[in-house]
Amino acid sequence: MTKAQHTPGPWQWVEEIDYGYGYTTLEGPDGQEVLTTGGINDGDEPITYMGDDSKPADLALIAAAPEMLELLEDFIDVYVKCPTMEDSSLGIISLKIKAKKIVAKAKGE
């Protein structure tokens, strides 16, 4: 397995107010700035930008998040519907193939 290139987790949202404008920043465990959203730029438009500490791999991980959630939901469904491992083996094989694709996407591969 390759070493992760993204900002390590867990990530958390931190709300801040600066110059009277509210910002929400997604931070890594040591306060690394991954993404900031909110506030107003000079054109009175909300802003969103990758933080100064972000990495290109963070974008890939964020982009894969919806598919990772869907995979986890599918995985739970297989186990709920199949009381034994033998009953779930076909579903698990399908999920394994899907999981490998999503992990590669999350790693930017």
Short mmCIF file of N, CA, C and O in Angstrom, two decimals:
data_model
loop_
_atom_site.label_atom_id
_atom_site.label_comp_id
_atom_site.label_asym_id
_atom_site.label_seq_id
_atom_site.Cartn_x
_atom_site.Cartn_y
_atom_site.Cartn_z
N MET A 1 0.85 -1.18 0.00
CA MET A 1 0.00 0.00 0.00
C MET A 1 0.89 1.24 0.00
O MET A 1 1.87 1.31 0.74
N THR A 2 0.56 2.22 -0.83
CA THR A 2 1.37 3.43 -0.92
C THR A 2 1.06 4.37 0.23
O THR A 2 -0.02 4.37 0.79
N LYS A 3 2.07 5.19 0.58
CA LYS A 3 1.90 6.16 1.66
C LYS A 3 0.95 7.26 1.20
O LYS A 3 1.04 7.75 0.09
N ALA A 4 0.04 7.62 2.07
CA ALA A 4 -0.94 8.68 1.75
C ALA A 4 -0.22 10.01 1.50
O ALA A 4 0.70 10.37 2.22
N GLN A 5 -0.67 10.73 0.48
CA GLN A 5 -0.09 12.03 0.13
C GLN A 5 -0.95 13.19 0.62
O GLN A 5 -0.51 14.33 0.58
N HIS A 6 -2.17 12.89 1.07
CA HIS A 6 -3.08 13.95 1.52
C HIS A 6 -2.77 14.36 2.96
O HIS A 6 -2.02 13.67 3.66
N THR A 7 -3.35 15.47 3.37
CA THR A 7 -3.22 15.91 4.75
C THR A 7 -3.84 14.85 5.64
O THR A 7 -4.97 14.42 5.41
N PRO A 8 -3.11 14.39 6.67
CA PRO A 8 -3.67 13.33 7.52
C PRO A 8 -4.91 13.81 8.27
O PRO A 8 -5.09 15.01 8.47
N GLY A 9 -5.74 12.88 8.65
CA GLY A 9 -6.95 13.19 9.40
C GLY A 9 -6.73 12.98 10.87
O GLY A 9 -5.64 12.61 11.29
N PRO A 10 -7.73 13.22 11.66
CA PRO A 10 -9.05 13.67 11.22
C PRO A 10 -9.04 15.16 10.87
O PRO A 10 -8.24 15.92 11.37
N TRP A 11 -9.96 15.51 9.97
CA TRP A 11 -10.16 16.90 9.60
C TRP A 11 -11.36 17.43 10.37
O TRP A 11 -12.27 16.69 10.71
N GLN A 12 -11.36 18.73 10.63
CA GLN A 12 -12.51 19.34 11.31
C GLN A 12 -12.76 20.73 10.76
O GLN A 12 -11.85 21.39 10.29
N TRP A 13 -14.03 21.14 10.81
CA TRP A 13 -14.41 22.49 10.39
C TRP A 13 -14.25 23.43 11.57
O TRP A 13 -14.70 23.14 12.67
N VAL A 14 -13.62 24.57 11.34
CA VAL A 14 -13.41 25.58 12.37
C VAL A 14 -13.99 26.89 11.85
O VAL A 14 -13.63 27.33 10.75
N GLU A 15 -14.88 27.50 12.62
CA GLU A 15 -15.49 28.77 12.21
C GLU A 15 -14.68 29.92 12.80
O GLU A 15 -14.29 29.89 13.96
N GLU A 16 -14.45 30.93 11.97
CA GLU A 16 -13.67 32.09 12.39
C GLU A 16 -14.34 33.36 11.89
O GLU A 16 -15.09 33.34 10.92
N ILE A 17 -14.06 34.47 12.56
CA ILE A 17 -14.50 35.78 12.09
C ILE A 17 -13.26 36.64 11.97
O ILE A 17 -12.45 36.73 12.88
N ASP A 18 -13.10 37.24 10.78
CA ASP A 18 -11.92 38.06 10.52
C ASP A 18 -12.40 39.30 9.76
O ASP A 18 -13.09 39.17 8.74
N TYR A 19 -12.08 40.46 10.25
CA TYR A 19 -12.49 41.72 9.63
C TYR A 19 -14.01 41.79 9.45
O TYR A 19 -14.52 42.31 8.48
N GLY A 20 -14.74 41.19 10.37
CA GLY A 20 -16.18 41.24 10.34
C GLY A 20 -16.85 40.22 9.44
O GLY A 20 -18.07 40.18 9.33
N TYR A 21 -16.07 39.37 8.77
CA TYR A 21 -16.62 38.35 7.87
C TYR A 21 -16.39 36.97 8.47
O TYR A 21 -15.33 36.68 9.03
N GLY A 22 -17.38 36.11 8.30
CA GLY A 22 -17.25 34.75 8.81
C GLY A 22 -16.60 33.83 7.79
O GLY A 22 -16.86 33.92 6.59
N TYR A 23 -15.73 32.98 8.28
CA TYR A 23 -15.05 31.99 7.45
C TYR A 23 -15.21 30.63 8.10
O TYR A 23 -15.30 30.52 9.33
N THR A 24 -15.21 29.59 7.31
CA THR A 24 -15.18 28.24 7.82
C THR A 24 -13.97 27.57 7.18
O THR A 24 -13.84 27.55 5.96
N THR A 25 -13.08 27.06 8.02
CA THR A 25 -11.86 26.45 7.52
C THR A 25 -11.83 24.97 7.87
O THR A 25 -12.13 24.59 9.01
N LEU A 26 -11.48 24.15 6.91
CA LEU A 26 -11.28 22.73 7.12
C LEU A 26 -9.82 22.55 7.49
O LEU A 26 -8.93 22.91 6.71
N GLU A 27 -9.58 22.03 8.70
CA GLU A 27 -8.21 21.91 9.19
C GLU A 27 -7.84 20.47 9.49
O GLU A 27 -8.68 19.67 9.90
N GLY A 28 -6.55 20.17 9.31
CA GLY A 28 -6.00 18.88 9.70
C GLY A 28 -5.76 18.85 11.20
O GLY A 28 -6.01 19.83 11.91
N PRO A 29 -5.24 17.73 11.72
CA PRO A 29 -5.10 17.57 13.17
C PRO A 29 -4.14 18.55 13.84
O PRO A 29 -4.28 18.85 15.01
N ASP A 30 -3.18 19.08 13.09
CA ASP A 30 -2.25 20.05 13.66
C ASP A 30 -2.55 21.47 13.20
O ASP A 30 -1.69 22.34 13.22
N GLY A 31 -3.81 21.70 12.79
CA GLY A 31 -4.23 23.03 12.36
C GLY A 31 -3.86 23.36 10.93
O GLY A 31 -3.98 24.50 10.51
N GLN A 32 -3.42 22.35 10.13
CA GLN A 32 -3.10 22.60 8.73
C GLN A 32 -4.37 23.04 8.01
O GLN A 32 -5.40 22.41 8.11
N GLU A 33 -4.25 24.12 7.24
CA GLU A 33 -5.40 24.66 6.50
C GLU A 33 -5.56 23.90 5.19
O GLU A 33 -4.71 23.95 4.31
N VAL A 34 -6.67 23.15 5.07
CA VAL A 34 -6.93 22.36 3.87
C VAL A 34 -7.81 23.15 2.90
O VAL A 34 -7.54 23.21 1.71
N LEU A 35 -8.86 23.77 3.41
CA LEU A 35 -9.82 24.48 2.57
C LEU A 35 -10.50 25.55 3.42
O LEU A 35 -10.78 25.33 4.59
N THR A 36 -10.75 26.71 2.81
CA THR A 36 -11.47 27.78 3.50
C THR A 36 -12.61 28.24 2.62
O THR A 36 -12.46 28.37 1.41
N THR A 37 -13.75 28.47 3.22
CA THR A 37 -14.91 28.95 2.48
C THR A 37 -15.61 30.02 3.30
O THR A 37 -15.55 30.03 4.52
N GLY A 38 -16.26 30.95 2.60
CA GLY A 38 -16.97 32.03 3.27
C GLY A 38 -16.27 33.34 3.06
O GLY A 38 -15.41 33.47 2.20
N GLY A 39 -16.63 34.31 3.85
CA GLY A 39 -16.03 35.62 3.71
C GLY A 39 -16.47 36.29 2.41
O GLY A 39 -17.26 35.78 1.65
N ILE A 40 -15.94 37.44 2.16
CA ILE A 40 -16.29 38.21 0.97
C ILE A 40 -15.00 38.77 0.39
O ILE A 40 -14.15 39.28 1.12
N ASN A 41 -14.84 38.67 -0.93
CA ASN A 41 -13.68 39.31 -1.55
C ASN A 41 -14.06 40.73 -1.96
O ASN A 41 -15.15 41.20 -1.68
N ASP A 42 -13.17 41.41 -2.65
CA ASP A 42 -13.43 42.81 -3.03
C ASP A 42 -14.63 42.96 -3.95
O ASP A 42 -15.22 44.03 -4.04
N GLY A 43 -15.01 41.90 -4.65
CA GLY A 43 -16.17 41.96 -5.54
C GLY A 43 -17.45 41.56 -4.84
O GLY A 43 -18.45 41.29 -5.48
N ASP A 44 -17.45 41.53 -3.52
CA ASP A 44 -18.61 41.16 -2.72
C ASP A 44 -19.15 39.77 -3.06
O ASP A 44 -20.34 39.53 -3.02
N GLU A 45 -18.26 38.85 -3.40
CA GLU A 45 -18.63 37.47 -3.70
C GLU A 45 -18.04 36.56 -2.62
O GLU A 45 -16.93 36.79 -2.16
N PRO A 46 -18.79 35.54 -2.22
CA PRO A 46 -18.22 34.57 -1.29
C PRO A 46 -16.99 33.92 -1.91
O PRO A 46 -16.92 33.75 -3.13
N ILE A 47 -16.03 33.57 -1.08
CA ILE A 47 -14.81 32.96 -1.58
C ILE A 47 -14.65 31.54 -1.07
O ILE A 47 -15.15 31.19 0.00
N THR A 48 -13.99 30.72 -1.84
CA THR A 48 -13.57 29.40 -1.43
C THR A 48 -12.19 29.19 -2.01
O THR A 48 -11.98 29.44 -3.20
N TYR A 49 -11.23 28.78 -1.19
CA TYR A 49 -9.90 28.51 -1.72
C TYR A 49 -9.24 27.40 -0.92
O TYR A 49 -9.58 27.16 0.22
N MET A 50 -8.33 26.73 -1.60
CA MET A 50 -7.57 25.70 -0.91
C MET A 50 -6.61 26.41 0.04
O MET A 50 -6.04 27.43 -0.30
N GLY A 51 -6.46 25.87 1.20
CA GLY A 51 -5.62 26.50 2.21
C GLY A 51 -4.15 26.49 1.83
O GLY A 51 -3.71 25.75 0.96
N ASP A 52 -3.39 27.32 2.51
CA ASP A 52 -1.96 27.43 2.25
C ASP A 52 -1.22 26.11 2.49
O ASP A 52 -0.18 25.87 1.90
N ASP A 53 -1.75 25.27 3.37
CA ASP A 53 -1.10 24.01 3.71
C ASP A 53 -1.65 22.83 2.92
O ASP A 53 -1.23 21.70 3.13
N SER A 54 -2.59 23.07 2.01
CA SER A 54 -3.24 21.98 1.29
C SER A 54 -2.29 21.37 0.26
O SER A 54 -1.30 21.97 -0.15
N LYS A 55 -2.64 20.17 -0.14
CA LYS A 55 -1.85 19.42 -1.11
C LYS A 55 -2.78 19.02 -2.26
O LYS A 55 -3.98 18.87 -2.06
N PRO A 56 -2.25 18.80 -3.47
CA PRO A 56 -3.11 18.33 -4.57
C PRO A 56 -3.86 17.05 -4.20
O PRO A 56 -5.00 16.85 -4.63
N ALA A 57 -3.25 16.20 -3.40
CA ALA A 57 -3.92 14.96 -3.00
C ALA A 57 -5.16 15.23 -2.17
O ALA A 57 -6.09 14.41 -2.14
N ASP A 58 -5.21 16.39 -1.48
CA ASP A 58 -6.41 16.74 -0.71
C ASP A 58 -7.61 16.91 -1.63
O ASP A 58 -8.72 16.51 -1.31
N LEU A 59 -7.39 17.51 -2.80
CA LEU A 59 -8.47 17.70 -3.77
C LEU A 59 -9.01 16.35 -4.23
O LEU A 59 -10.23 16.16 -4.33
N ALA A 60 -8.11 15.41 -4.52
CA ALA A 60 -8.54 14.09 -4.96
C ALA A 60 -9.36 13.40 -3.88
O ALA A 60 -10.39 12.77 -4.16
N LEU A 61 -8.93 13.53 -2.64
CA LEU A 61 -9.65 12.91 -1.53
C LEU A 61 -11.04 13.52 -1.36
O LEU A 61 -12.03 12.81 -1.20
N ILE A 62 -11.12 14.84 -1.43
CA ILE A 62 -12.41 15.52 -1.31
C ILE A 62 -13.34 15.11 -2.45
O ILE A 62 -14.52 14.84 -2.24
N ALA A 63 -12.79 15.03 -3.66
CA ALA A 63 -13.62 14.66 -4.82
C ALA A 63 -14.16 13.23 -4.71
O ALA A 63 -15.25 12.94 -5.20
N ALA A 64 -13.44 12.35 -4.05
CA ALA A 64 -13.88 10.96 -3.92
C ALA A 64 -14.82 10.73 -2.74
O ALA A 64 -15.42 9.66 -2.63
N ALA A 65 -14.99 11.71 -1.87
CA ALA A 65 -15.79 11.53 -0.65
C ALA A 65 -17.22 11.03 -0.91
O ALA A 65 -17.67 10.11 -0.22
N PRO A 66 -17.97 11.59 -1.87
CA PRO A 66 -19.33 11.08 -2.08
C PRO A 66 -19.36 9.60 -2.46
O PRO A 66 -20.21 8.84 -2.01
N GLU A 67 -18.38 9.18 -3.29
CA GLU A 67 -18.34 7.77 -3.69
C GLU A 67 -17.93 6.88 -2.52
O GLU A 67 -18.40 5.75 -2.40
N MET A 68 -17.06 7.38 -1.65
CA MET A 68 -16.67 6.60 -0.47
C MET A 68 -17.87 6.41 0.46
O MET A 68 -18.07 5.31 1.00
N LEU A 69 -18.67 7.44 0.62
CA LEU A 69 -19.88 7.33 1.44
C LEU A 69 -20.83 6.30 0.84
O LEU A 69 -21.36 5.44 1.54
N GLU A 70 -21.03 6.38 -0.48
CA GLU A 70 -21.92 5.43 -1.14
C GLU A 70 -21.41 3.99 -0.97
O GLU A 70 -22.19 3.07 -0.71
N LEU A 71 -20.10 3.80 -1.08
CA LEU A 71 -19.53 2.47 -0.91
C LEU A 71 -19.76 1.95 0.51
O LEU A 71 -20.14 0.79 0.70
N LEU A 72 -19.57 2.78 1.49
CA LEU A 72 -19.81 2.37 2.88
C LEU A 72 -21.28 2.01 3.10
O LEU A 72 -21.59 1.02 3.77
N GLU A 73 -22.17 2.79 2.50
CA GLU A 73 -23.60 2.47 2.62
C GLU A 73 -23.91 1.13 1.94
O GLU A 73 -24.67 0.31 2.49
N ASP A 74 -23.31 0.88 0.77
CA ASP A 74 -23.51 -0.39 0.08
C ASP A 74 -22.96 -1.55 0.91
O ASP A 74 -23.57 -2.61 1.00
N PHE A 75 -21.81 -1.34 1.51
CA PHE A 75 -21.18 -2.36 2.34
C PHE A 75 -22.08 -2.73 3.52
O PHE A 75 -22.31 -3.90 3.81
N ILE A 76 -22.65 -1.72 4.16
CA ILE A 76 -23.57 -1.96 5.28
C ILE A 76 -24.79 -2.72 4.80
O ILE A 76 -25.24 -3.67 5.44
N ASP A 77 -25.33 -2.35 3.64
CA ASP A 77 -26.50 -3.04 3.08
C ASP A 77 -26.22 -4.52 2.85
O ASP A 77 -27.06 -5.37 3.13
N VAL A 78 -25.04 -4.85 2.34
CA VAL A 78 -24.69 -6.25 2.09
C VAL A 78 -24.71 -7.03 3.39
O VAL A 78 -25.26 -8.13 3.48
N TYR A 79 -24.14 -6.47 4.43
CA TYR A 79 -24.09 -7.18 5.70
C TYR A 79 -25.45 -7.27 6.38
O TYR A 79 -25.76 -8.26 7.04
N VAL A 80 -26.28 -6.27 6.22
CA VAL A 80 -27.61 -6.30 6.83
C VAL A 80 -28.49 -7.35 6.14
O VAL A 80 -29.23 -8.09 6.80
N LYS A 81 -28.37 -7.45 4.83
CA LYS A 81 -29.22 -8.37 4.07
C LYS A 81 -28.70 -9.81 4.08
O LYS A 81 -29.44 -10.73 3.76
N CYS A 82 -27.43 -10.02 4.42
CA CYS A 82 -26.83 -11.35 4.37
C CYS A 82 -26.34 -11.76 5.76
O CYS A 82 -25.32 -11.24 6.23
N PRO A 83 -27.05 -12.68 6.42
CA PRO A 83 -26.69 -13.04 7.79
C PRO A 83 -25.37 -13.81 7.92
O PRO A 83 -24.76 -13.80 8.98
N THR A 84 -24.90 -14.45 6.87
CA THR A 84 -23.64 -15.19 6.96
C THR A 84 -22.67 -14.70 5.90
O THR A 84 -23.07 -14.12 4.88
N MET A 85 -21.39 -14.95 6.12
CA MET A 85 -20.36 -14.54 5.17
C MET A 85 -20.55 -15.24 3.83
O MET A 85 -20.34 -14.65 2.78
N GLU A 86 -20.98 -16.51 3.85
CA GLU A 86 -21.20 -17.24 2.60
C GLU A 86 -22.27 -16.55 1.76
O GLU A 86 -22.15 -16.46 0.54
N ASP A 87 -23.33 -16.09 2.40
CA ASP A 87 -24.41 -15.42 1.68
C ASP A 87 -23.96 -14.10 1.06
O ASP A 87 -24.50 -13.66 0.06
N SER A 88 -22.98 -13.46 1.67
CA SER A 88 -22.58 -12.13 1.22
C SER A 88 -21.37 -12.14 0.30
O SER A 88 -20.95 -11.09 -0.17
N SER A 89 -20.80 -13.30 -0.01
CA SER A 89 -19.54 -13.34 -0.75
C SER A 89 -19.62 -12.66 -2.12
O SER A 89 -18.70 -11.94 -2.50
N LEU A 90 -20.70 -12.84 -2.87
CA LEU A 90 -20.81 -12.18 -4.18
C LEU A 90 -20.89 -10.66 -4.02
O LEU A 90 -20.29 -9.91 -4.78
N GLY A 91 -21.65 -10.21 -3.04
CA GLY A 91 -21.74 -8.77 -2.79
C GLY A 91 -20.41 -8.19 -2.36
O GLY A 91 -20.04 -7.10 -2.77
N ILE A 92 -19.67 -8.93 -1.55
CA ILE A 92 -18.37 -8.46 -1.08
C ILE A 92 -17.38 -8.35 -2.24
O ILE A 92 -16.63 -7.39 -2.33
N ILE A 93 -17.39 -9.32 -3.15
CA ILE A 93 -16.49 -9.27 -4.30
C ILE A 93 -16.78 -8.03 -5.13
O ILE A 93 -15.88 -7.30 -5.54
N SER A 94 -18.04 -7.74 -5.37
CA SER A 94 -18.44 -6.56 -6.13
C SER A 94 -17.99 -5.28 -5.42
O SER A 94 -17.47 -4.35 -6.04
N LEU A 95 -18.18 -5.23 -4.10
CA LEU A 95 -17.78 -4.06 -3.33
C LEU A 95 -16.26 -3.90 -3.31
O LEU A 95 -15.75 -2.77 -3.32
N LYS A 96 -15.52 -5.00 -3.29
CA LYS A 96 -14.06 -4.94 -3.29
C LYS A 96 -13.57 -4.28 -4.57
O LYS A 96 -12.67 -3.43 -4.54
N ILE A 97 -14.14 -4.66 -5.71
CA ILE A 97 -13.75 -4.07 -7.00
C ILE A 97 -14.05 -2.57 -7.00
O ILE A 97 -13.23 -1.75 -7.39
N LYS A 98 -15.24 -2.21 -6.53
CA LYS A 98 -15.65 -0.81 -6.46
C LYS A 98 -14.74 -0.03 -5.51
O LYS A 98 -14.31 1.09 -5.80
N ALA A 99 -14.41 -0.64 -4.37
CA ALA A 99 -13.56 0.02 -3.37
C ALA A 99 -12.18 0.32 -3.92
O ALA A 99 -11.63 1.40 -3.68
N LYS A 100 -11.59 -0.62 -4.67
CA LYS A 100 -10.25 -0.40 -5.23
C LYS A 100 -10.25 0.80 -6.18
O LYS A 100 -9.32 1.61 -6.18
N LYS A 101 -11.30 0.94 -6.98
CA LYS A 101 -11.40 2.07 -7.91
C LYS A 101 -11.53 3.39 -7.15
O LYS A 101 -10.92 4.40 -7.51
N ILE A 102 -12.34 3.39 -6.10
CA ILE A 102 -12.57 4.62 -5.34
C ILE A 102 -11.31 5.03 -4.57
O ILE A 102 -10.96 6.21 -4.51
N VAL A 103 -10.61 4.05 -4.00
CA VAL A 103 -9.36 4.35 -3.28
C VAL A 103 -8.34 4.94 -4.25
O VAL A 103 -7.65 5.93 -3.92
N ALA A 104 -8.24 4.39 -5.45
CA ALA A 104 -7.31 4.94 -6.44
C ALA A 104 -7.67 6.38 -6.78
O ALA A 104 -6.80 7.25 -6.89
N LYS A 105 -8.97 6.64 -6.93
CA LYS A 105 -9.41 8.01 -7.22
C LYS A 105 -9.07 8.93 -6.06
O LYS A 105 -8.58 10.05 -6.27
N ALA A 106 -9.31 8.49 -4.84
CA ALA A 106 -9.04 9.31 -3.67
C ALA A 106 -7.55 9.63 -3.53
O ALA A 106 -7.17 10.69 -3.04
N LYS A 107 -6.71 8.72 -4.02
CA LYS A 107 -5.26 8.94 -3.97
C LYS A 107 -4.74 9.70 -5.18
O LYS A 107 -3.55 9.99 -5.28
N GLY A 108 -5.64 9.99 -6.12
CA GLY A 108 -5.25 10.73 -7.31
C GLY A 108 -4.49 9.87 -8.31
O GLY A 108 -3.72 10.37 -9.13
N GLU A 109 -4.69 8.57 -8.26
CA GLU A 109 -3.99 7.64 -9.17
C GLU A 109 -4.78 7.42 -10.44
O GLU A 109 -5.95 7.53 -10.51
#
